[in-house]
Coordinates of C-alpha atoms in Angstrom, one line a residue:
X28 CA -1.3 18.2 11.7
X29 CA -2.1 14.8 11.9
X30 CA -4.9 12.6 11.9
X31 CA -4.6 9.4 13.2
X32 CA -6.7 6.1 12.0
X33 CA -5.4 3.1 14.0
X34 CA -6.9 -0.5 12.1
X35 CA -5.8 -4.0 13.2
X36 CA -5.4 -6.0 9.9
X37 CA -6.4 -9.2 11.3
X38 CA -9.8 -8.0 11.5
X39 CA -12.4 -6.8 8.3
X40 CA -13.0 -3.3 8.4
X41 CA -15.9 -2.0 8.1
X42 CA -17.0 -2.3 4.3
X43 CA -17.8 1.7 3.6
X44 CA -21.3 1.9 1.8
X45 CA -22.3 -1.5 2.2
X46 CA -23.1 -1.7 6.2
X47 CA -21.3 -4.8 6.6
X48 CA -18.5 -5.7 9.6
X49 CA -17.5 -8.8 10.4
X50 CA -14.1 -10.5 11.9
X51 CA -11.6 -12.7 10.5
X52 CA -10.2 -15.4 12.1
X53 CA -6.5 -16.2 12.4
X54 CA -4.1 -18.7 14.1
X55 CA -1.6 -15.9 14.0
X56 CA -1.5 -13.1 15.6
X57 CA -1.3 -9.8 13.6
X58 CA 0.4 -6.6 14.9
X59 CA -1.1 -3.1 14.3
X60 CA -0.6 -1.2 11.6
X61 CA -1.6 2.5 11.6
X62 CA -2.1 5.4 9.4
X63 CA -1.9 8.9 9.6
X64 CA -2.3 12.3 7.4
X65 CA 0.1 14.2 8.1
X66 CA 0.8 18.1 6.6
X67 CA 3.8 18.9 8.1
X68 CA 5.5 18.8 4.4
X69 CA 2.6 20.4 2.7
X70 CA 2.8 23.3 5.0
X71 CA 6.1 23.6 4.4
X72 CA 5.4 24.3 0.7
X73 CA 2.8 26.5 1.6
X74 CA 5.5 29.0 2.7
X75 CA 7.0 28.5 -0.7
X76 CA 3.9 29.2 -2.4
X77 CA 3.5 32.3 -0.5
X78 CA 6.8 33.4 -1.4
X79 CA 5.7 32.8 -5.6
X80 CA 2.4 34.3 -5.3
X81 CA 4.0 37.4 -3.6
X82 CA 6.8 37.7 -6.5
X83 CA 4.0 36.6 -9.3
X84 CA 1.9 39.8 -7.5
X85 CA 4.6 42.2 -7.3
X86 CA 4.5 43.3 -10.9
X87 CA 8.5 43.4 -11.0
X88 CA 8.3 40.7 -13.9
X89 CA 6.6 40.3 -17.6
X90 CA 7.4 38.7 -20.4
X91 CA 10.8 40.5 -20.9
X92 CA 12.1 39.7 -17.0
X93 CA 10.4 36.4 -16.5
X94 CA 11.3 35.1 -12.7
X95 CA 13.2 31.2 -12.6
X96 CA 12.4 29.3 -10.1
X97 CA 14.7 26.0 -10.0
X98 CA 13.4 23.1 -8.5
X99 CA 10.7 25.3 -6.7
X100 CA 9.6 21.9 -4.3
X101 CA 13.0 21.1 -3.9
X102 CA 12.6 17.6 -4.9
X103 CA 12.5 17.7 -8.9
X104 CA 15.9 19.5 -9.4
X105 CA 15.3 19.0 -13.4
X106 CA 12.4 21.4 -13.5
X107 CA 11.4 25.1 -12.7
X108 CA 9.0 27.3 -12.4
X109 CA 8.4 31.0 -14.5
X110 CA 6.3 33.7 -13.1
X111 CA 5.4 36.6 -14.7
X112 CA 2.9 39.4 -15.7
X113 CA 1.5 40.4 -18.9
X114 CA -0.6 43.4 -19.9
X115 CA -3.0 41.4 -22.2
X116 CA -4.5 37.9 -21.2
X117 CA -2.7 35.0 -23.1
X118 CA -2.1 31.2 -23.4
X119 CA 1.5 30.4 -23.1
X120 CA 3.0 27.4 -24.9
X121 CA 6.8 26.3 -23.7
X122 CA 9.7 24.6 -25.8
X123 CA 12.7 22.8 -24.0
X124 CA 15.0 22.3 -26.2
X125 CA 16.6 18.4 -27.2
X126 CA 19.2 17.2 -28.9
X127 CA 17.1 16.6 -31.6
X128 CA 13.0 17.2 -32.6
X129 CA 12.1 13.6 -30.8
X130 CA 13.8 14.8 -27.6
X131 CA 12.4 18.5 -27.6
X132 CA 9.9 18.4 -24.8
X133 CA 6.8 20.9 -25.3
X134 CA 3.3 21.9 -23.5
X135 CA 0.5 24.4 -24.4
X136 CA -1.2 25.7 -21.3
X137 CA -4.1 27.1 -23.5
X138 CA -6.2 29.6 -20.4
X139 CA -6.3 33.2 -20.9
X140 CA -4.7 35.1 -18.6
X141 CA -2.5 38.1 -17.4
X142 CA -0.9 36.5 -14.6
X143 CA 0.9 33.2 -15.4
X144 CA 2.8 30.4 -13.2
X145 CA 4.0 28.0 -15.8
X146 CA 5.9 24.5 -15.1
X147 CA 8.7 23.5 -16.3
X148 CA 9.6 20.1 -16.9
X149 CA 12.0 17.6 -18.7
X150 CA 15.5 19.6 -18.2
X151 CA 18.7 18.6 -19.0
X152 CA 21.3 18.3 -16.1
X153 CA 24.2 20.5 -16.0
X154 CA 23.4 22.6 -18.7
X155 CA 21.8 25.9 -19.7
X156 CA 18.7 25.0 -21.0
X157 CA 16.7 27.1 -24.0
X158 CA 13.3 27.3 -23.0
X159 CA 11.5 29.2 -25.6
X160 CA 8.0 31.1 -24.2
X161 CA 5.2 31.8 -27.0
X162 CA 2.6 34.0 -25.7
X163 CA -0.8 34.3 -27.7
X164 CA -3.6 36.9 -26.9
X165 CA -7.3 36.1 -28.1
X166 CA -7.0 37.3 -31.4
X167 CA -4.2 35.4 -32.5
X168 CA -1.0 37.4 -32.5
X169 CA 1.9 35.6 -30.9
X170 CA 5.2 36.6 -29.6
X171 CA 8.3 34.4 -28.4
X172 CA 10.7 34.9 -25.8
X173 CA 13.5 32.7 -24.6
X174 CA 14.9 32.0 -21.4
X175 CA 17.8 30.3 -20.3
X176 CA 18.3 27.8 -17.1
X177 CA 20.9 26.3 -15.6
X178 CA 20.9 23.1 -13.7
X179 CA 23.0 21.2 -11.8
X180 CA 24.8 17.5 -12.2
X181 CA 22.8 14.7 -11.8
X182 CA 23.7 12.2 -8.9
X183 CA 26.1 9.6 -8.4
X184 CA 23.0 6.8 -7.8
X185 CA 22.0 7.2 -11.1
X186 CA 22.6 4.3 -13.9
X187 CA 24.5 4.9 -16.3
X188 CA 22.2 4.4 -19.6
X189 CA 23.4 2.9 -22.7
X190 CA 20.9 3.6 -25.7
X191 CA 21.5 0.6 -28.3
X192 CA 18.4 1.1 -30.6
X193 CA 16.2 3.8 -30.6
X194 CA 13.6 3.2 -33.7
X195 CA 12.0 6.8 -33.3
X196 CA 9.5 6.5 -36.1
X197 CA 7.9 3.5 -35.0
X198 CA 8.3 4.3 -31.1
X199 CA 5.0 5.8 -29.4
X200 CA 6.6 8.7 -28.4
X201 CA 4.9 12.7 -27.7
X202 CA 6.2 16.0 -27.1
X203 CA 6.9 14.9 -23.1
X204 CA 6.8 11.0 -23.4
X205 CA 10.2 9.9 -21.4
X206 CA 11.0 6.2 -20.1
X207 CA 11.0 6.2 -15.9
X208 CA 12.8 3.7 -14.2
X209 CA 10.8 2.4 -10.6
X210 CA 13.8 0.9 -8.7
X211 CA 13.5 -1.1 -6.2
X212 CA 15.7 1.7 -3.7
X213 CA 16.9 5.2 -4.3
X214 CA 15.9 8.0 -7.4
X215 CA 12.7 7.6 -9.2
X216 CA 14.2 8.9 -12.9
X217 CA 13.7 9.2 -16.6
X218 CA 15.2 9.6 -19.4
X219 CA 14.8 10.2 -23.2
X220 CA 15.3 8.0 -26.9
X221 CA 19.0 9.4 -26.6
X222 CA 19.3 7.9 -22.9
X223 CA 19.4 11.7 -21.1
X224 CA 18.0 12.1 -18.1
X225 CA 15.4 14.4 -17.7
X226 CA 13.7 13.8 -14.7
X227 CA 14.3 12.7 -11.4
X228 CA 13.2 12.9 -8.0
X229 CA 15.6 13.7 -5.1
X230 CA 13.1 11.9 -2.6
X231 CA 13.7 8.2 -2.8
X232 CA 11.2 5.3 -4.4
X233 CA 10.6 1.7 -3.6
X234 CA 8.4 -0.1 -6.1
X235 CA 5.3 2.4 -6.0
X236 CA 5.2 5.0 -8.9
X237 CA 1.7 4.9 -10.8
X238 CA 0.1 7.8 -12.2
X239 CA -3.3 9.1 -10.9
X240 CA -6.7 9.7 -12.5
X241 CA -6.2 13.5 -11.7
X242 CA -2.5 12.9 -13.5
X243 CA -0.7 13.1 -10.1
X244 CA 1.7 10.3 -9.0
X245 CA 1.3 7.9 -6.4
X246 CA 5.1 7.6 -5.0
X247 CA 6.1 5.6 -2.1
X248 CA 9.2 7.0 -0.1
X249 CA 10.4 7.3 3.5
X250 CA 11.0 10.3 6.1
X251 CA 14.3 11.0 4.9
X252 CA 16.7 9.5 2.2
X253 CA 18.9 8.1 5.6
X254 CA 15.9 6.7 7.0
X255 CA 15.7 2.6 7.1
X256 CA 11.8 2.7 6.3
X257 CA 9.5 2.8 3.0
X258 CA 6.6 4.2 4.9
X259 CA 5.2 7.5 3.4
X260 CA 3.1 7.6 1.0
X261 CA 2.5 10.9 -0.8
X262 CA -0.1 11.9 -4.1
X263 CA 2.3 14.3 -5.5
X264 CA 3.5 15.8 -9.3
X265 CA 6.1 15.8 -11.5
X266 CA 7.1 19.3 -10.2
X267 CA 7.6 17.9 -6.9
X268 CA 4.1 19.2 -5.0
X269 CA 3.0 17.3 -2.6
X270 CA -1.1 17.0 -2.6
X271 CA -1.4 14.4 0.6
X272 CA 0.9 12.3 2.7
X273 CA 0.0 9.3 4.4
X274 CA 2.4 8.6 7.0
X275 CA 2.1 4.2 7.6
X276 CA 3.7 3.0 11.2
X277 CA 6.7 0.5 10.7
X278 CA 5.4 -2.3 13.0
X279 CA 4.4 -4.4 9.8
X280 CA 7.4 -3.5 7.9
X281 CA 9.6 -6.0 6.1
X282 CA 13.1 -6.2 4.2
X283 CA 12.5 -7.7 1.0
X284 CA 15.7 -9.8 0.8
X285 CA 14.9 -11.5 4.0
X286 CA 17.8 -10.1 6.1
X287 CA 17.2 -8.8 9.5
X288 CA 18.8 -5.9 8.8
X289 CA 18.9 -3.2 6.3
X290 CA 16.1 -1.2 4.4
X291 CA 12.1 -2.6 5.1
X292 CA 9.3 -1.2 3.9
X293 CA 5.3 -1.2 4.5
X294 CA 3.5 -1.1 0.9
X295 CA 5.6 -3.9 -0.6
X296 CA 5.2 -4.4 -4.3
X297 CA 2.2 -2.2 -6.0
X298 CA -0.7 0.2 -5.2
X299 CA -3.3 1.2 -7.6
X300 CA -6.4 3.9 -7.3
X301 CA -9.8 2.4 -7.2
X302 CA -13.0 3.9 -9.3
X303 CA -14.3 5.9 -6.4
X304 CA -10.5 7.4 -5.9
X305 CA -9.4 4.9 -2.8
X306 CA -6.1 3.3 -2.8
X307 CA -5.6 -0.2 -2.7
X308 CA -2.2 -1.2 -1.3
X309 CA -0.4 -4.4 -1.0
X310 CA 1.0 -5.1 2.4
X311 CA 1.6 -6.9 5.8
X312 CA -0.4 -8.2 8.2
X313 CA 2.0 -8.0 11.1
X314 CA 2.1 -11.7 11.7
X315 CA 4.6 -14.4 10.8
X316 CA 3.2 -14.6 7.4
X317 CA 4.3 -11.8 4.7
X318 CA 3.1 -9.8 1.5
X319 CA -0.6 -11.7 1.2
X320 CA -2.7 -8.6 2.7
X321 CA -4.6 -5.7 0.7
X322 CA -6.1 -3.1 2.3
X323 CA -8.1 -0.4 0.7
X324 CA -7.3 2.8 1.7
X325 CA -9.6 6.3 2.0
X326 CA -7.8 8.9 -0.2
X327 CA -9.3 11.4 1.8
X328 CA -9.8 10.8 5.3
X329 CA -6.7 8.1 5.4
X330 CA -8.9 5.2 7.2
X331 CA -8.6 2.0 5.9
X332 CA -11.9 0.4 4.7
X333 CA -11.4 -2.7 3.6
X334 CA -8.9 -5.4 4.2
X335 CA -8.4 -8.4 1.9
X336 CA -6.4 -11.5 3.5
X337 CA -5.4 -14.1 1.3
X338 CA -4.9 -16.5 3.7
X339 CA -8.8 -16.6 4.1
X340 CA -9.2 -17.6 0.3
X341 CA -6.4 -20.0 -0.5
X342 CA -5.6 -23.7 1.4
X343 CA -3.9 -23.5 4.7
X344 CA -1.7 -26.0 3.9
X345 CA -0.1 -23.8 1.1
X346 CA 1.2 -21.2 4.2
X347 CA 1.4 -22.7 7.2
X348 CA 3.7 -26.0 5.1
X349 CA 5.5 -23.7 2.7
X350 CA 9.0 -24.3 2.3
X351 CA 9.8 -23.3 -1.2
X352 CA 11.4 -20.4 0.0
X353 CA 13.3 -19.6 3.4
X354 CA 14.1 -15.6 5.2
X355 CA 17.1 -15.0 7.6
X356 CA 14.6 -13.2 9.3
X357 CA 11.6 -16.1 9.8
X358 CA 9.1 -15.0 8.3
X359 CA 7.1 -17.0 5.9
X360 CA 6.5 -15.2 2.3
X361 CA 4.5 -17.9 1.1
X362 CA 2.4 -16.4 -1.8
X363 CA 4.8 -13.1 -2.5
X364 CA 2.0 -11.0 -3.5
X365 CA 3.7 -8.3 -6.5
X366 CA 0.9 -6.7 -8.0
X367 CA -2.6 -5.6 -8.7
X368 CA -4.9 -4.8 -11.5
X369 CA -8.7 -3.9 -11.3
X370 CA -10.6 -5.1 -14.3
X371 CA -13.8 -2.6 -14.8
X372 CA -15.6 -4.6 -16.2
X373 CA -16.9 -6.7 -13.6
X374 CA -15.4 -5.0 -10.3
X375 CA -12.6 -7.5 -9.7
X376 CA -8.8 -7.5 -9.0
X377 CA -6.3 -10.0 -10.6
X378 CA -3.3 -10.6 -8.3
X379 CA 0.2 -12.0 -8.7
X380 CA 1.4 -14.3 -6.7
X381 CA 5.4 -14.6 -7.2
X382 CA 5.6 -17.6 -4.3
X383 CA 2.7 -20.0 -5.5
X384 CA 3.5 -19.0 -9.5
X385 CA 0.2 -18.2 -9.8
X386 CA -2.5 -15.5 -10.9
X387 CA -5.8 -15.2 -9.9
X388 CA -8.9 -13.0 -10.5
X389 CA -10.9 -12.1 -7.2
X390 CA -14.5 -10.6 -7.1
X391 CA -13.6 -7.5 -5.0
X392 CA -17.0 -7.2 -3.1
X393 CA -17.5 -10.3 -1.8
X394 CA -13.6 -12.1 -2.5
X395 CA -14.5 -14.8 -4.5
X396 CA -12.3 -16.2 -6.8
X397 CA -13.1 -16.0 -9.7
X398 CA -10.2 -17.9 -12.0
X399 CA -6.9 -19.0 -11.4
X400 CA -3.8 -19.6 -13.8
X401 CA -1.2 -22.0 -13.2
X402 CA -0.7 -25.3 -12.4
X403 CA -3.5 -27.0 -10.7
X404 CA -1.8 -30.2 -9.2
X405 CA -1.2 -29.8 -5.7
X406 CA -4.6 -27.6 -5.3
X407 CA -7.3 -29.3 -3.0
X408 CA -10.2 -30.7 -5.1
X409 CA -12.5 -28.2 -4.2
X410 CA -10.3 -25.3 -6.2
X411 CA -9.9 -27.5 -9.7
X412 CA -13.0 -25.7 -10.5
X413 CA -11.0 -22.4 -10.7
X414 CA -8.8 -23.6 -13.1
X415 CA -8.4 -22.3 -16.5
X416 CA -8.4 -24.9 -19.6
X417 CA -6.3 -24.7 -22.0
X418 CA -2.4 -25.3 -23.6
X419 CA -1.1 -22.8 -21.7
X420 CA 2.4 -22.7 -19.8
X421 CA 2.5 -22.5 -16.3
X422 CA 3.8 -18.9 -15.2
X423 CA 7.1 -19.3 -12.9
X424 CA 7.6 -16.3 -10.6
X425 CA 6.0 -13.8 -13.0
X426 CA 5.0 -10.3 -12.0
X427 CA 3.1 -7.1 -13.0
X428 CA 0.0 -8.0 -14.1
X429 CA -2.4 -6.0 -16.1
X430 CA -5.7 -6.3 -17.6
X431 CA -5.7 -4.7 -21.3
X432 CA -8.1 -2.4 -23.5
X433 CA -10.6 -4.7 -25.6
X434 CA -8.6 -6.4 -27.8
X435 CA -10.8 -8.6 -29.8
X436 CA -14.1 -7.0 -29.9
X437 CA -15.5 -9.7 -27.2
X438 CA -17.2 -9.4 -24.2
X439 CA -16.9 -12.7 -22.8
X440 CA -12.7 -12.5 -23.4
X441 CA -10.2 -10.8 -21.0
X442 CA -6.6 -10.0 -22.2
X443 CA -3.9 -10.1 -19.5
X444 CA -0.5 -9.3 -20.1
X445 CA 2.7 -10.2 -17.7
X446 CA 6.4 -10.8 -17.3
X447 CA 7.1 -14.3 -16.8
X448 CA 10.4 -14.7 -14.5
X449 CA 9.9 -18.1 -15.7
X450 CA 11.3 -19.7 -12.3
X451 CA 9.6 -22.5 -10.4
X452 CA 8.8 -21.4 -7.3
X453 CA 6.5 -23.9 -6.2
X454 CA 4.5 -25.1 -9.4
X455 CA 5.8 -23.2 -12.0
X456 CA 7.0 -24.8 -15.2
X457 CA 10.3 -26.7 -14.5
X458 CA 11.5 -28.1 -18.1
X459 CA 11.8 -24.2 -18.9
X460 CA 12.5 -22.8 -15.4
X461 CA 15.3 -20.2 -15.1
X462 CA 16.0 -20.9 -19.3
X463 CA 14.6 -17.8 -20.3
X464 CA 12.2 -14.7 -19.2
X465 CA 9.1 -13.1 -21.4
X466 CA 6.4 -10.9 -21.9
X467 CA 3.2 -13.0 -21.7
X468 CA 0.0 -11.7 -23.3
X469 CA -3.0 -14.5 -22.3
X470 CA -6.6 -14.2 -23.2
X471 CA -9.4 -15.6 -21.0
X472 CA -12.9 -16.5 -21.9
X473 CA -14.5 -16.4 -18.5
X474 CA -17.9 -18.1 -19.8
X475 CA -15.8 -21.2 -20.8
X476 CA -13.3 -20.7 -18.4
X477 CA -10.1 -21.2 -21.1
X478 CA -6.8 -19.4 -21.8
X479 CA -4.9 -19.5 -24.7
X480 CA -1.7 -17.7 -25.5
X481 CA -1.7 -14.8 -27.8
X482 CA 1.6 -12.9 -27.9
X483 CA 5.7 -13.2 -26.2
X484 CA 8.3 -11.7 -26.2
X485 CA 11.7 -12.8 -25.0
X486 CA 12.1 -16.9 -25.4
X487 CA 15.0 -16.1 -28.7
X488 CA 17.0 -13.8 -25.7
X489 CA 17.7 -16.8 -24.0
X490 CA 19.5 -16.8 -20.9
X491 CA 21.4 -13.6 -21.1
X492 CA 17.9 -11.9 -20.4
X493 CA 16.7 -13.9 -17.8
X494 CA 16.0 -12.3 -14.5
X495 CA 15.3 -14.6 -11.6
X496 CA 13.5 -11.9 -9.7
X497 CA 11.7 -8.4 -10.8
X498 CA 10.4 -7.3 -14.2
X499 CA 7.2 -5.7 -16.2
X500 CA 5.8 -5.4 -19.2
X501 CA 3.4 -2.0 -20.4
X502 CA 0.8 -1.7 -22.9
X503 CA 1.6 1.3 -25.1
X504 CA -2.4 2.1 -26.4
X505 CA -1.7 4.5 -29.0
X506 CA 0.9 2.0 -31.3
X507 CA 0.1 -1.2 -29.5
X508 CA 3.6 -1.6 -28.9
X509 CA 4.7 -3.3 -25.3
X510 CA 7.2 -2.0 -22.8
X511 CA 9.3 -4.9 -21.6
X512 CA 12.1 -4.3 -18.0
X513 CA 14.3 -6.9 -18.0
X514 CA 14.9 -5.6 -14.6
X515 CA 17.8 -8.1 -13.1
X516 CA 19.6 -9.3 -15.3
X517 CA 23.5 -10.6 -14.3
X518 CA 22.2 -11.1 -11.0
X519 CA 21.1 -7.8 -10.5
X520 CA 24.1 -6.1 -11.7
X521 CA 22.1 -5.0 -15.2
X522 CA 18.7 -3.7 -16.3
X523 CA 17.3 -3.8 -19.6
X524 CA 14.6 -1.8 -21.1
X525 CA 13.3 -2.9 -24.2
X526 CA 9.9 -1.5 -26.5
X527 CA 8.7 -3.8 -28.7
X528 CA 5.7 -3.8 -31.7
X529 CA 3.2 -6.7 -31.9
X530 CA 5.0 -8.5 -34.2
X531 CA 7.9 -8.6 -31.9
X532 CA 10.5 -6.6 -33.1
X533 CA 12.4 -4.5 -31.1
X534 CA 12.4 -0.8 -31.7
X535 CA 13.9 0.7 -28.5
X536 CA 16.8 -1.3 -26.4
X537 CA 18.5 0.6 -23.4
X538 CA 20.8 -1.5 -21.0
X539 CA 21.4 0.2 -17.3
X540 CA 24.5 -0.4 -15.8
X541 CA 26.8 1.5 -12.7
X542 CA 23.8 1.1 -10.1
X543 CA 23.9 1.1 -6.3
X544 CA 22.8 -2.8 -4.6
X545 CA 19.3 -3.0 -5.2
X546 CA 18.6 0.2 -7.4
X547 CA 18.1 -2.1 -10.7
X548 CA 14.4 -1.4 -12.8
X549 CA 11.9 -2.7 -10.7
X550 CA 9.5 -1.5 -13.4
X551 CA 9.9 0.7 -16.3
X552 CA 7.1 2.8 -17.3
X553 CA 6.0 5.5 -20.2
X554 CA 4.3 8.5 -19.2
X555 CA 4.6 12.1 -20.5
X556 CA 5.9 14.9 -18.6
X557 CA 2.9 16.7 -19.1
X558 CA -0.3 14.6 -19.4
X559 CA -3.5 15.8 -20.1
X560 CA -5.0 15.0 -16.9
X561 CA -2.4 17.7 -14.4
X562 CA -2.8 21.2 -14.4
X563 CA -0.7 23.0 -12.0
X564 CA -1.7 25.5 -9.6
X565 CA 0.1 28.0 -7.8
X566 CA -1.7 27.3 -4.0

């Protein structure tokens, strides 16, 4: 079933809620891009489900013959499913069983019941796993059972994953936290403080992996592994159910090395969920002129509400005279748009803008900007009043920015942190370019309008970590550590994930190596297996 919402992104959608509609004006001419919900996968799972709920309902299986379902969605081949019956209501806790007690990943599912569905997640491949069961009825008394499943070897696109510190103590670590790799193309995966795998996705990932409010993921894949696009866009879980799909046409698609051939995609670089649960995406407008577009998208219906041009708020001059960069294929990726953060606080976004090394905080009502970092020479006159004051080096090529918790106990302060490619673009700081890449954490005072640097990490590495394209850096809230992906090193032909502690020692150091062209860390992330958000429902 589909349902088909057809949107020209040269135009400004009507804003939902506000009443307002209006048109903007381009000297280029934008191409259509459409979106459409589309079911056919979910009712494919349906039939699955069916088949679960009919063995969970048959009364063939209890806690001494519990039923194994491998990879029950056929797209997370390093978990399973157990269904069985039990005279008595009871909460179920699980234990899969690691190499060592950091690595054993574990999950209460703490409702009463007789009739239980229970996901497994965080396998190891091609081995038979001990999963112990511990079953507890209302007043207390507790049994264990175990069961044993065997999976299959993991595939050939994988990295190979070299652990060379693993400070376990200090890490901020629970009983399902795991480290996923976002590449750039191929397997989504994730792996543990000893460098196993124990997840992976058989469905393929370009750039977009966030979790959810609800604990689901936001993954961006294609049609079929063999297909040439990115252009589907699913809400799905670690298990590998599939909530919605939004299927995106391929007319605005783009190859992100340039080429004219080889793999494109639609939602380039990053996609995050709004406070009322929409979707705002980075992507293409159609025309000559690449990766400066948002467009906030309806979680529900699949219409897209708002769209956000960034040629309408920055100089013409800095797209239609760019020549910083050149594309075998002609298009002009002027400001390289790589990610999006919405600050709560005061309903804005801050954007990353690889191209012009610069960031900059928009009002997301009525797109004003609000500040911008970097380097203010070349900016007509009427923007110096954006600029932040202060000692602060200019950003070269940096990515993934995010705003962070409260970290000084003032209102008037915003803390950003960032990975600094630190290569000059167009303006970014040239005595330093391509010397070195860090971690940036930058705190603004928006009432004075100044920035000053608080923490880095990655200057001492020197050269041998820096990464010309690609990268992130995480805030781990519970330790105030930072994940850092050192995502292309060696010219792409390395990754390196490091987790650091606010003083900046290192405590966790993994180097990936053996991977297909362009399957490198885009971004490394930490999230637990089971979160406290997901709760899995059979249908």
């Amino acid at each position: 079933m589909l349902k088909q919402v057809t949107v020209f992104l040269g135009l400004l959608v009507f804003l939902a809620g506000c009443g307002v509609s209006g048109t903007i004006t381009n000297d280029t001419e934008t191409e259509e891009l459409s979106v459409a919900l589309n079911e056919e996968w979910q009712e494919e799972q349906n039939e699955l489900e069916k088949n679960y709920q009919t063995l969970l309902d048959s009364g063939e299986y209890d806690e001494d013959n519990i039923y194994i379902k491998l990879n029950p969605y056929e797209a997370s081949p390093l978990s399973a499913l157990l269904l069985f019956q039990t005279d008595e209501a009871m909460k179920v806790e699980i234990s899969v069983a690691g190499k060592d007690e950091e690595t054993t990943i574990k999950n209460s599912f703490d409702d009463y019941t007789t009739k239980h569905s229970i996901p497994v997640l965080g396998l190891y491949a091609n081995t038979k796993n001990q999963v112990t069961v511990t079953l507890t009825d209302k007043a207390g008394n507790s049994m264990e059972k175990s069961v044993t499943i065997k999976t299959g070897a993991l595939p050939d696109s994988l990295a190979k994953i070299e652990v060379k510190e693993a400070d376990t103590q200090k890490m901020e670590l629970g009983d399902s936290e795991v480290t996923f790799v976002v590449p750039s193309t191929k397997q989504a995966y994730a792996f543990d403080t000893n460098g196993d795998v124990r997840w992976y996705s058989t469905r393929y990932n370009s750039h977009i992996f966030k979790e959810l409010d609800n604990g689901n993921l936001l993954y961006l894949t294609k049609e079929s592994n063999d297909a040439n696009t990115y252009n589907v866009l699913l809400e799905t879980d670690y298990l590998g159910k599939i909530y919605k799909r939004y299927d995106f046409s391929s007319a605005s698609a783009t190859n992100e090395t340039g080429q004219s051939e080889g793999e494109t995609t639609v939602i380039h670089h990053d996609g995050i969920e709004l406070p009322n649960g929409n979707l705002l995406l980075t992507v293409s407008d159609g025309s000559q002129y690449i990766e400066d577009t948002m467009i906030e998208l309806n979680r529900e219906t699949g219409e897209i509400e708002k769209t956000i041009d960034l040629k309408d708020l920055l100089p013409e001059s800095f797209y239609e005279e760019y020549d910083s960069t050149s594309r075998e294929d002609g298009k002009i990726d002027w400001f390289h748009q790589n990610s999006v953060d919405y600050d709560e606080l005061d309903n804005s976004i801050i954007i990353s803008g690889r191209n012009q090394d610069t960031m900059m905080k928009i009002d997301y009502d009525t797109k004003e900007i609000k500040w911008i970092m970097g380097d203010g020479s070349g900016w007509p006159e009427s923007y110096q009043k954006y600029f932040l004051a202060g000692t602060v080096k200019a950003s070269g090529g940096q990515h993934a920015a995010i705003v962070l918790p409260d970290q000084d106990e003032n209102d008037e302060t915003t803390d950003v942190l960032f990975y600094d490619n630190n290569i000059s673009v167009t303006r970014g700081e040239e005595e330093t370019s391509e010397k070195y890449s860090t971690a940036r954490q930058v705190r603004i005072n928006e009432e004075e309008m100044t920035i000053e640097e608080i923490w880095d990490f990655g200057e001492d590495l020197g050269s041998a970590y820096y990464t010309k394209i690609i990268g992130s850096a995480r805030y781990l809230t519970a330790t105030n550590n930072r994940l850092v992906n050192f995502g292309y090193r060696d010219e792409g032909t390395a990754s390196s994930i490091m987790e650091v502690t606010k003083d900046g020692k290192t405590i966790f150091n993994v180097d990936l190596t053996d991977f297909p062209t362009s399957a490198w860390a885009y971004r490394a992330e930490r999230f637990s297996l089971y979160n406290d958000k997901w709760q899995y429902q059979l249908q």
